[in-house]
PDB file of C-alpha atoms and ligand atoms in Angstrom:
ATOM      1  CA  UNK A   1      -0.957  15.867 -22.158  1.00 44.00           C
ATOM      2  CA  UNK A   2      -4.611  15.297 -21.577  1.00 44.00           C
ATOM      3  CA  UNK A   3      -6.705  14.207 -24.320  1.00 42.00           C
ATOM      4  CA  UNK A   4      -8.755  17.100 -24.510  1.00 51.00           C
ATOM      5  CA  UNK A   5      -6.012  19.260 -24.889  1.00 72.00           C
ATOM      6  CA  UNK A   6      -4.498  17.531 -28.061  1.00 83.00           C
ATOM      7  CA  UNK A   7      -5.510  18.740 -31.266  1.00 92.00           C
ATOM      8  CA  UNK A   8      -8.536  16.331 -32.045  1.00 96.00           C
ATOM      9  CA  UNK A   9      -9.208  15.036 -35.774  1.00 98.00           C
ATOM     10  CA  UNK A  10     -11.762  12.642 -36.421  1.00 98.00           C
ATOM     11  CA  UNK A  11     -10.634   9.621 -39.159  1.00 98.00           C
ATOM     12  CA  UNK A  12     -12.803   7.241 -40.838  1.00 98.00           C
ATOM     13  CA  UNK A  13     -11.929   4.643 -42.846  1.00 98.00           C
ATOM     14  CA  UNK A  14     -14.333   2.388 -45.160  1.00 98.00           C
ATOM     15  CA  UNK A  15     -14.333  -0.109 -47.475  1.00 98.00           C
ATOM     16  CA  UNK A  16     -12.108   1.004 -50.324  1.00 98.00           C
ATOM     17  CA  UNK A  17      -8.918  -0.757 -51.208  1.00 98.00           C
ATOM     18  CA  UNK A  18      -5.942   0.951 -49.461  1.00 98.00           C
ATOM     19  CA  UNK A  19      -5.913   0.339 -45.906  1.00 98.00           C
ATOM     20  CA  UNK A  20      -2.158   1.149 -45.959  1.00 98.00           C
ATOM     21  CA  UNK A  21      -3.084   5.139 -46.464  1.00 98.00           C
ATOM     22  CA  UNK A  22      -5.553   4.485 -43.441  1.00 98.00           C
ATOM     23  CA  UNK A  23      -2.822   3.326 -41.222  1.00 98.00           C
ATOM     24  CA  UNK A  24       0.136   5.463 -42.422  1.00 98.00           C
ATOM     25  CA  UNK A  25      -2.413   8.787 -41.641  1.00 98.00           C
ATOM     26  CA  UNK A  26      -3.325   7.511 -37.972  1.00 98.00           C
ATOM     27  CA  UNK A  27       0.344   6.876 -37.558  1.00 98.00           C
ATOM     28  CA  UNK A  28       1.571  10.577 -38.839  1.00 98.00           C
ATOM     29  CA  UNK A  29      -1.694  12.211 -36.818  1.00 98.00           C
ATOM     30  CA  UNK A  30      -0.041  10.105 -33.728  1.00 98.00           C
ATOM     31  CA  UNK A  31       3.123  10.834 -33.963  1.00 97.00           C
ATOM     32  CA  UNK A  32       2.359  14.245 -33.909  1.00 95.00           C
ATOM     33  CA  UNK A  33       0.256  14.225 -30.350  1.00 96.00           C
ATOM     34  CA  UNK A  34      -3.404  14.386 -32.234  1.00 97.00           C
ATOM     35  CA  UNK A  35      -6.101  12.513 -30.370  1.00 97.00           C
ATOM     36  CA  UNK A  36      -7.832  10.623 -33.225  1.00 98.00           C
ATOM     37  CA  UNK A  37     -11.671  10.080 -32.792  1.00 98.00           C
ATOM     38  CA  UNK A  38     -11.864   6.736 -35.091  1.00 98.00           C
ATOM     39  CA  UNK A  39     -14.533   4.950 -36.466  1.00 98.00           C
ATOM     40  CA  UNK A  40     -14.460   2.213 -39.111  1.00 98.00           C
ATOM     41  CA  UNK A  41     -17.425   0.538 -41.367  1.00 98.00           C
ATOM     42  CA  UNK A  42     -17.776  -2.766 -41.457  1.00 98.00           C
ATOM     43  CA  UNK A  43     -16.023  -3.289 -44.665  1.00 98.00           C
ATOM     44  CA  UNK A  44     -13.210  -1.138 -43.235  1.00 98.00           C
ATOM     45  CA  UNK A  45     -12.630  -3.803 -40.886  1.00 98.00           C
ATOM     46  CA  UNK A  46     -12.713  -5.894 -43.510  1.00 97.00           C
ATOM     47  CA  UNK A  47     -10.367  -4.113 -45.697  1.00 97.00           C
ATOM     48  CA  UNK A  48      -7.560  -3.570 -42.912  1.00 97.00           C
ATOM     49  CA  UNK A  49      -7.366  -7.166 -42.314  1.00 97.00           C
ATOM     50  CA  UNK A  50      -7.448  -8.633 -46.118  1.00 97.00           C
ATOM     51  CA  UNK A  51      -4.894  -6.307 -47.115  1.00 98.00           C
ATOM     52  CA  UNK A  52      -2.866  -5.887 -43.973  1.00 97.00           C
ATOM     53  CA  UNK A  53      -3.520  -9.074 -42.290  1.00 96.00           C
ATOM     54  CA  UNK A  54      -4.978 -10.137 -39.156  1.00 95.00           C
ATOM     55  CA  UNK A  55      -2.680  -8.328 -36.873  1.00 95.00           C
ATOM     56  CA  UNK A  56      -4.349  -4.783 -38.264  1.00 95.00           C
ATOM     57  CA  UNK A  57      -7.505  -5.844 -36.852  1.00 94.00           C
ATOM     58  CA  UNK A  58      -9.547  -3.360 -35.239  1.00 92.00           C
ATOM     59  CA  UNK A  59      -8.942  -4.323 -31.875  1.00 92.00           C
ATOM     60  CA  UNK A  60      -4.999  -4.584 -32.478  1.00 93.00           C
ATOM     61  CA  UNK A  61      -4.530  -1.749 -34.649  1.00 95.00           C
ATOM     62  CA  UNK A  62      -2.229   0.320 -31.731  1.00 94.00           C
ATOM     63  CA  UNK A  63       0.077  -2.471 -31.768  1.00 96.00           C
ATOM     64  CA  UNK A  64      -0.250  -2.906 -35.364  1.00 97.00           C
ATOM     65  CA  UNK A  65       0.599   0.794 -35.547  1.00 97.00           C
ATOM     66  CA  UNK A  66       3.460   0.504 -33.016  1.00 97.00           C
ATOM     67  CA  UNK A  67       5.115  -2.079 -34.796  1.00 97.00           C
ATOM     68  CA  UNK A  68       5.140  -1.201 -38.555  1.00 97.00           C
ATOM     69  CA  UNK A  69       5.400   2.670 -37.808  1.00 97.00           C
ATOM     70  CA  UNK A  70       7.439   2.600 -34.338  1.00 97.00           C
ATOM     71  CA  UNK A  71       6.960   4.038 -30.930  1.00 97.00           C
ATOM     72  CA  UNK A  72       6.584   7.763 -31.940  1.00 97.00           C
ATOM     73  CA  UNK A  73       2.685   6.955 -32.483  1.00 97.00           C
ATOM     74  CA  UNK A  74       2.263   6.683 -28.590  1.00 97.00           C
ATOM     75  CA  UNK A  75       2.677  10.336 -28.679  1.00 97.00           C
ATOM     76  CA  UNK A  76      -0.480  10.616 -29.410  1.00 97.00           C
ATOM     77  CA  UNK A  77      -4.074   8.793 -28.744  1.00 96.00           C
ATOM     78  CA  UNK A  78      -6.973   6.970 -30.462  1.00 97.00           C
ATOM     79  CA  UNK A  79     -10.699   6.548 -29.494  1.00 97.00           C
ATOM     80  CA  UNK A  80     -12.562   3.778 -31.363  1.00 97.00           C
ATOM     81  CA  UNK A  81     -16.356   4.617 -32.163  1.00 98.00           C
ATOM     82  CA  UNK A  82     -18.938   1.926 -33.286  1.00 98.00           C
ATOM     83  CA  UNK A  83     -20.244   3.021 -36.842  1.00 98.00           C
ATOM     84  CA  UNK A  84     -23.561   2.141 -35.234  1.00 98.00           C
ATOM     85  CA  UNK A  85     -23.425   4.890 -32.603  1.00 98.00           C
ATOM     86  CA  UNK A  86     -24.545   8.089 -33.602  1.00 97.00           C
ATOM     87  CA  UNK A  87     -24.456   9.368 -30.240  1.00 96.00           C
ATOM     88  CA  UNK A  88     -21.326   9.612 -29.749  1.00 97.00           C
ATOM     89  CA  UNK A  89     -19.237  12.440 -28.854  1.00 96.00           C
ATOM     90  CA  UNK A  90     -18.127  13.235 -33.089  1.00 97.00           C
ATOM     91  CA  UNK A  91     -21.946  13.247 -34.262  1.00 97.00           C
ATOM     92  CA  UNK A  92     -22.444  16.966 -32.934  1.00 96.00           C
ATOM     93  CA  UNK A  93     -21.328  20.194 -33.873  1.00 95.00           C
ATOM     94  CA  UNK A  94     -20.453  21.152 -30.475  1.00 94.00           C
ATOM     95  CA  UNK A  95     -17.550  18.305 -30.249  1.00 92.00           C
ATOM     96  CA  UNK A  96     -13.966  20.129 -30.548  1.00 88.00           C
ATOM     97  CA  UNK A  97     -12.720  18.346 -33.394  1.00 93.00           C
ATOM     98  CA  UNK A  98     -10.835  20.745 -35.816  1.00 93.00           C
ATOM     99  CA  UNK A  99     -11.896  17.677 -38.877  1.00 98.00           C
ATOM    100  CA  UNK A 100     -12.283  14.559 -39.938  1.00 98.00           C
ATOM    101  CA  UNK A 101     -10.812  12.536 -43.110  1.00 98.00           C
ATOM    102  CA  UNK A 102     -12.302   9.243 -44.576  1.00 99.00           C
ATOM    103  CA  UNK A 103      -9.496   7.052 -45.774  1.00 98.00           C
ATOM    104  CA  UNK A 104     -10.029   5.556 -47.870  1.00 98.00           C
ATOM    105  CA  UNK A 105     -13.623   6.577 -48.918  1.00 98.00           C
ATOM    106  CA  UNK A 106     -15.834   4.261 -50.804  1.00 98.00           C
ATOM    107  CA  UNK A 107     -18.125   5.029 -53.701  1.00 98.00           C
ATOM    108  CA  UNK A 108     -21.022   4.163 -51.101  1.00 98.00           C
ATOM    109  CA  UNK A 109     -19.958   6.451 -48.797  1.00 98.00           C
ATOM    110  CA  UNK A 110     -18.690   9.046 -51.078  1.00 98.00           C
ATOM    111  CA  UNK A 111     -21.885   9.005 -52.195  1.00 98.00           C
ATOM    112  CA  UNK A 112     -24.002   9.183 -48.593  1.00 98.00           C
ATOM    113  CA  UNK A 113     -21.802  12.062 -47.651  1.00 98.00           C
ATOM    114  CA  UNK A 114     -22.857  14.027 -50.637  1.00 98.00           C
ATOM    115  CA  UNK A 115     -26.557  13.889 -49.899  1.00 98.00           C
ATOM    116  CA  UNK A 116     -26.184  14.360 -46.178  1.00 98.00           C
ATOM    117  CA  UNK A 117     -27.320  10.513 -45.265  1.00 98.00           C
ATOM    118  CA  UNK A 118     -26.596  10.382 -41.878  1.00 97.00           C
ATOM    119  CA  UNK A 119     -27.190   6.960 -41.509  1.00 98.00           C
ATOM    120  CA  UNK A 120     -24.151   6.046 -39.925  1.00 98.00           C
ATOM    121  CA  UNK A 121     -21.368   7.231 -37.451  1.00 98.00           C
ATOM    122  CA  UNK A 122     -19.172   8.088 -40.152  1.00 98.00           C
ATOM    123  CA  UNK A 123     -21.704   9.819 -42.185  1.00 98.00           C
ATOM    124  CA  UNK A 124     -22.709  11.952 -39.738  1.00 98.00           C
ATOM    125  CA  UNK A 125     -19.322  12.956 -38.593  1.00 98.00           C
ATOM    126  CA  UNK A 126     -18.806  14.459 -42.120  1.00 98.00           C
ATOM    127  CA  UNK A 127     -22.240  15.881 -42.190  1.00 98.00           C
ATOM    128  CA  UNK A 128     -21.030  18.261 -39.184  1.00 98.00           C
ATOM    129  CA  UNK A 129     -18.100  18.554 -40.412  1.00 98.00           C
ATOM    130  CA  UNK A 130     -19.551  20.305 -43.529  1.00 98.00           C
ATOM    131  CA  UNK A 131     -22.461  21.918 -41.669  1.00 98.00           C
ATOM    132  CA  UNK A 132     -19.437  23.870 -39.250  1.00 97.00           C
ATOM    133  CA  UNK A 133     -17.493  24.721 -42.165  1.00 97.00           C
ATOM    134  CA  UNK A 134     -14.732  22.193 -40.998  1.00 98.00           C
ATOM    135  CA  UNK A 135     -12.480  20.845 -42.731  1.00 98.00           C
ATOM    136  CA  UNK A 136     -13.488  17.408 -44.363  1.00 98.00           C
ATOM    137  CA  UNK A 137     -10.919  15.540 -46.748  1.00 98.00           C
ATOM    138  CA  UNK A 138     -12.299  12.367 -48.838  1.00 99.00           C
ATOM    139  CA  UNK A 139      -9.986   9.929 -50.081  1.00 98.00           C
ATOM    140  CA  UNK A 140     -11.790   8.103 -52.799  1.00 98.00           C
ATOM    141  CA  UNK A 141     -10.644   5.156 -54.726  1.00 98.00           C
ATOM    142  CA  UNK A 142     -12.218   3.451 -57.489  1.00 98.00           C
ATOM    143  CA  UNK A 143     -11.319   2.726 -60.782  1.00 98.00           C
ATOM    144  CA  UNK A 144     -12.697   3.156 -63.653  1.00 98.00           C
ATOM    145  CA  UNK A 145     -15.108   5.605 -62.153  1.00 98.00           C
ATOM    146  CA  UNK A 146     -19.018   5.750 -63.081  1.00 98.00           C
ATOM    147  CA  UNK A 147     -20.756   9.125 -63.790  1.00 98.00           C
ATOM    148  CA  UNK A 148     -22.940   8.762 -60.664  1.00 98.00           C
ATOM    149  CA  UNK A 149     -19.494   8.456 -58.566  1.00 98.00           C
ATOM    150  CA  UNK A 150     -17.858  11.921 -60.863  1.00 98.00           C
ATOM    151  CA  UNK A 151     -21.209  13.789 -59.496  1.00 98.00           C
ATOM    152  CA  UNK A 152     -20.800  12.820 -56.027  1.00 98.00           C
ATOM    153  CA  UNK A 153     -17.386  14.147 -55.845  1.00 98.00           C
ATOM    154  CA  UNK A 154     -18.640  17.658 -57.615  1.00 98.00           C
ATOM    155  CA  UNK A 155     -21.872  17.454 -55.210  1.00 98.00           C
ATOM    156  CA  UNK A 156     -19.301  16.896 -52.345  1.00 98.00           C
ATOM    157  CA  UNK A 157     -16.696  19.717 -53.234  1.00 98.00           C
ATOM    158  CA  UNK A 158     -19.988  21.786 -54.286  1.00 98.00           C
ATOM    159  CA  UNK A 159     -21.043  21.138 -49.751  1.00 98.00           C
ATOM    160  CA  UNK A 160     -17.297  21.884 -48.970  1.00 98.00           C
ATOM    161  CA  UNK A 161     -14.959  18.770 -48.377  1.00 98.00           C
ATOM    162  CA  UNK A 162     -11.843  18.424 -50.223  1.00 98.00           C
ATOM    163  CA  UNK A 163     -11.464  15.556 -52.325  1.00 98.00           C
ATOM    164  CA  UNK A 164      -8.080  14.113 -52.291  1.00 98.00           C
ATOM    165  CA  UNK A 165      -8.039  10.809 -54.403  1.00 98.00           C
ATOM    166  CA  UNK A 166      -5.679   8.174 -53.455  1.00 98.00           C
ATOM    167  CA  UNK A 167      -3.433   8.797 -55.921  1.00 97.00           C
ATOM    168  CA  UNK A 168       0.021   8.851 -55.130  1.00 95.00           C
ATOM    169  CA  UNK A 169       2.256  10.587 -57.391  1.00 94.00           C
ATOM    170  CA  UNK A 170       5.905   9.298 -58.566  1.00 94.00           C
ATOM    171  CA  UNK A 171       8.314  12.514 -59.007  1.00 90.00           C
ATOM    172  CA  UNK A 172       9.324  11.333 -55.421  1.00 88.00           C
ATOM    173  CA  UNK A 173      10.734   7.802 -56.842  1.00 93.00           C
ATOM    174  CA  UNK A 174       9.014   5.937 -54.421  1.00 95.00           C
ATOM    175  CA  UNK A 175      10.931   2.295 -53.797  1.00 96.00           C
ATOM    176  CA  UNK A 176       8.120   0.991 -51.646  1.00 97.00           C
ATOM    177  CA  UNK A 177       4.516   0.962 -51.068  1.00 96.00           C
ATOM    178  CA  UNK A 178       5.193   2.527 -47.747  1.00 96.00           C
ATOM    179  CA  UNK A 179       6.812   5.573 -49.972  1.00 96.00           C
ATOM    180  CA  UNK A 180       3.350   5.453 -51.647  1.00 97.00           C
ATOM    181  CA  UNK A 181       1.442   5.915 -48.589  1.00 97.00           C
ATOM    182  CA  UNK A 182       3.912   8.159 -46.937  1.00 97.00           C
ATOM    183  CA  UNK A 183       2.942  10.565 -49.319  1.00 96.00           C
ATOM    184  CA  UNK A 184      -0.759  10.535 -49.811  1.00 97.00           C
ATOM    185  CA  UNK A 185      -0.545  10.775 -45.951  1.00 98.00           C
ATOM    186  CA  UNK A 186       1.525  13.729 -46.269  1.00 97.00           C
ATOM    187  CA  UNK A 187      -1.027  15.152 -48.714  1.00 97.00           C
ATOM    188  CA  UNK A 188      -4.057  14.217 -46.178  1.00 98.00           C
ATOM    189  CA  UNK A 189      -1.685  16.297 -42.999  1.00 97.00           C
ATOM    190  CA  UNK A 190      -1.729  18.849 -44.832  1.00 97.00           C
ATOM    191  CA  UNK A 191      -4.955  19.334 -45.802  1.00 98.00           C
ATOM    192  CA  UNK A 192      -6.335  18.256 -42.082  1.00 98.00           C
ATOM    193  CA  UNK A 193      -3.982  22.314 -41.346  1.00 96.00           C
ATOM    194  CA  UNK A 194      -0.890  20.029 -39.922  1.00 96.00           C
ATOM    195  CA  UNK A 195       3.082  20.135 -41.018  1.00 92.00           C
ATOM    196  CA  UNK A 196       4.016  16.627 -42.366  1.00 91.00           C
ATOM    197  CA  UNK A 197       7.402  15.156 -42.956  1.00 89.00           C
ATOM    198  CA  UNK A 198       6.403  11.855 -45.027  1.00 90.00           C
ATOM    199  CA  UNK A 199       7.732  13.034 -48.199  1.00 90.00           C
ATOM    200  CA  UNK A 200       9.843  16.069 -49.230  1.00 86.00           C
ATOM    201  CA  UNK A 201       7.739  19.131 -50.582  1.00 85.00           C
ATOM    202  CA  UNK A 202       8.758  19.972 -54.081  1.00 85.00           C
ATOM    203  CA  UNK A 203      11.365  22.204 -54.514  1.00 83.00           C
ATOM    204  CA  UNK A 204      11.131  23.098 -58.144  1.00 85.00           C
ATOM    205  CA  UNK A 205      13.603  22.779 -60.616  1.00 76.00           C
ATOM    206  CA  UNK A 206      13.396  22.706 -64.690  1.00 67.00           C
TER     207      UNK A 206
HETATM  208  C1  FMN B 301     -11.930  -6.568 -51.275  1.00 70.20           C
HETATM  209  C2  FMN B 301     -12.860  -5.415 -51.534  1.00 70.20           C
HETATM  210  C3  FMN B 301     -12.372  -4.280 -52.166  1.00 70.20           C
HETATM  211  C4  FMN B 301     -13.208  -3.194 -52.405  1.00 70.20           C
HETATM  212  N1  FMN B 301     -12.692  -2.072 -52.989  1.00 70.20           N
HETATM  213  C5  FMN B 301     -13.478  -0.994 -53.190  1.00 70.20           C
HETATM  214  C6  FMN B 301     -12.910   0.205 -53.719  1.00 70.20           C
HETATM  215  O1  FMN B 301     -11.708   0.306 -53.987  1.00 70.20           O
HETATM  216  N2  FMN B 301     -13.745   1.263 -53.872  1.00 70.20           N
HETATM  217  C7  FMN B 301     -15.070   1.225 -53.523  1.00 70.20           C
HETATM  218  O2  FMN B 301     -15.756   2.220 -53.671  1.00 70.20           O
HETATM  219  N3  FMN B 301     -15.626   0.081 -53.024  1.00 70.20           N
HETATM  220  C8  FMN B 301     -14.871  -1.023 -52.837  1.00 70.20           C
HETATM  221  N4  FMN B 301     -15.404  -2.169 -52.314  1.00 70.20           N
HETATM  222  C9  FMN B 301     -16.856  -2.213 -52.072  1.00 70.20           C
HETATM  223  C10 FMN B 301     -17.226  -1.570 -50.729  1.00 70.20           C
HETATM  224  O3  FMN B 301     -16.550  -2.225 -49.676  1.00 70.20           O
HETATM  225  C11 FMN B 301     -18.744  -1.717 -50.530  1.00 70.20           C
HETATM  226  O4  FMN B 301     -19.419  -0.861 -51.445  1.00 70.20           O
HETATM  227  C12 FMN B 301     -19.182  -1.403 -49.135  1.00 70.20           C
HETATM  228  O5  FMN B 301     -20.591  -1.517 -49.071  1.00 70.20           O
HETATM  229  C13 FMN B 301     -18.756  -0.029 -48.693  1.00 70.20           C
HETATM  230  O6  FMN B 301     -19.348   0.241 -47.448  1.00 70.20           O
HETATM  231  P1  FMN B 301     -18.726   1.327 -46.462  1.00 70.20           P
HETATM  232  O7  FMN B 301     -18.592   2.590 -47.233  1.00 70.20           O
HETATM  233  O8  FMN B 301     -19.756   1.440 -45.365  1.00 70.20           O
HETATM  234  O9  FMN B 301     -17.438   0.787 -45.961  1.00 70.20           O
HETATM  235  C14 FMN B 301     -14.581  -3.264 -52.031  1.00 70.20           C
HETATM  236  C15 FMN B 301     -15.057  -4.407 -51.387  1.00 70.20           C
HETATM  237  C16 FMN B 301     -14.215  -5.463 -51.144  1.00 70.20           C
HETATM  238  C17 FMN B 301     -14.761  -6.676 -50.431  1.00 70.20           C
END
């Protein structure tokens, strides 16, 4: 399949603790065929290698992906931006991305989306996504939270994105922290309009 003809999501990830939701959501996205349009801040980078090590850097993440997730992710493909270059193909409306998570989102960039900053790659991405009424899902973590933080999200839901904080719920008796991730992933392929099979849907019951 050529990569224009994939379903295209854009995925940015920043400098928030939980680098593990980062890489379970490329690996679902890939698994499923999506051509990913990534860009990470320099913290990002920073994050995916304190918390995963040095064989999630940036530069090794497909192998990284291929190894802790299997070879189902080459179904799909990935295209690494530069934060810095907001010329690139995601940083206009007429780009064919269907939309665009940040996972995990920092406070500071939490906050930059909400007043339509621009400054960087990333920001801009979700700026278009929220000026074309596409979807835009942002994964916040921080805890405890300030009030400026609270507002942003309400600004940011107020502009359109979803916010989907990184918190992983427990009626699924997770055994793992890959359990954990599975299913905020889940939560974040659903909300990006795909099917997901990291964690079984609730079925009810008393
Ligand atoms: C180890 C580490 C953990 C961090 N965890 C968080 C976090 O969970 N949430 C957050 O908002 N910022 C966190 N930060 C701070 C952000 O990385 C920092 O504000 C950075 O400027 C964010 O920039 P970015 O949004 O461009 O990635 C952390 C920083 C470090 C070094």
């Amino acid at each position: 399949m050529a990569g224009e003809r994939r379903p295209s999501v854009a995925i940015g990830i920043t400098g928030a603790s939980g680098a593990l939701y980062a890489t379970r959501t490329l690996a679902a996205l890939l698994e499923q065929g999506v051509h990913v349009e990534l860009v990470i801040s320099d913290y990002g980078r920073r994050l995916l290698r304190d918390e995963l090590g040095d064989a999630a850097a940036v530069d090794q993440l497909l192998p990284f992906l291929t190894d802790r997730y299997g070879g189902g992710v080459s179904a799909g493909s990935i295209n690494v931006h530069s934060n810095r270059d907001l010329g690139a193909t995601i940083a206009s409306g007429s780009h064919g991305c269907r939309g665009m998570a940040i996972v995990p989102c920092s406070m500071k960039t939490l906050a930059a989306v909400a007043h339509g900053l621009s400054r960087n790659l990333i920001e801009r991405a979700a700026d278009v996504m929220l000026k074309e009424r596409r979807t835009l899902v942002l994964v916040p973590r921080e805890t405890p939270m300030s009030l400026p933080a609270l507002r942003n999200m309400v600004t940011a839901a107020e502009a359109g994105a979803m916010i989907l904080p990184a918190m992983p719920a427990f009626y699924q008796h997770p055994k793992t922290i890959d359990d954990l991730a599975s299913f905020l992933a889940g939560k974040i392929l659903n909300a990006l309009g795909f099917e997901q099979r990291l964690f079984e849907p609730w079925k009810g019951g008393e």
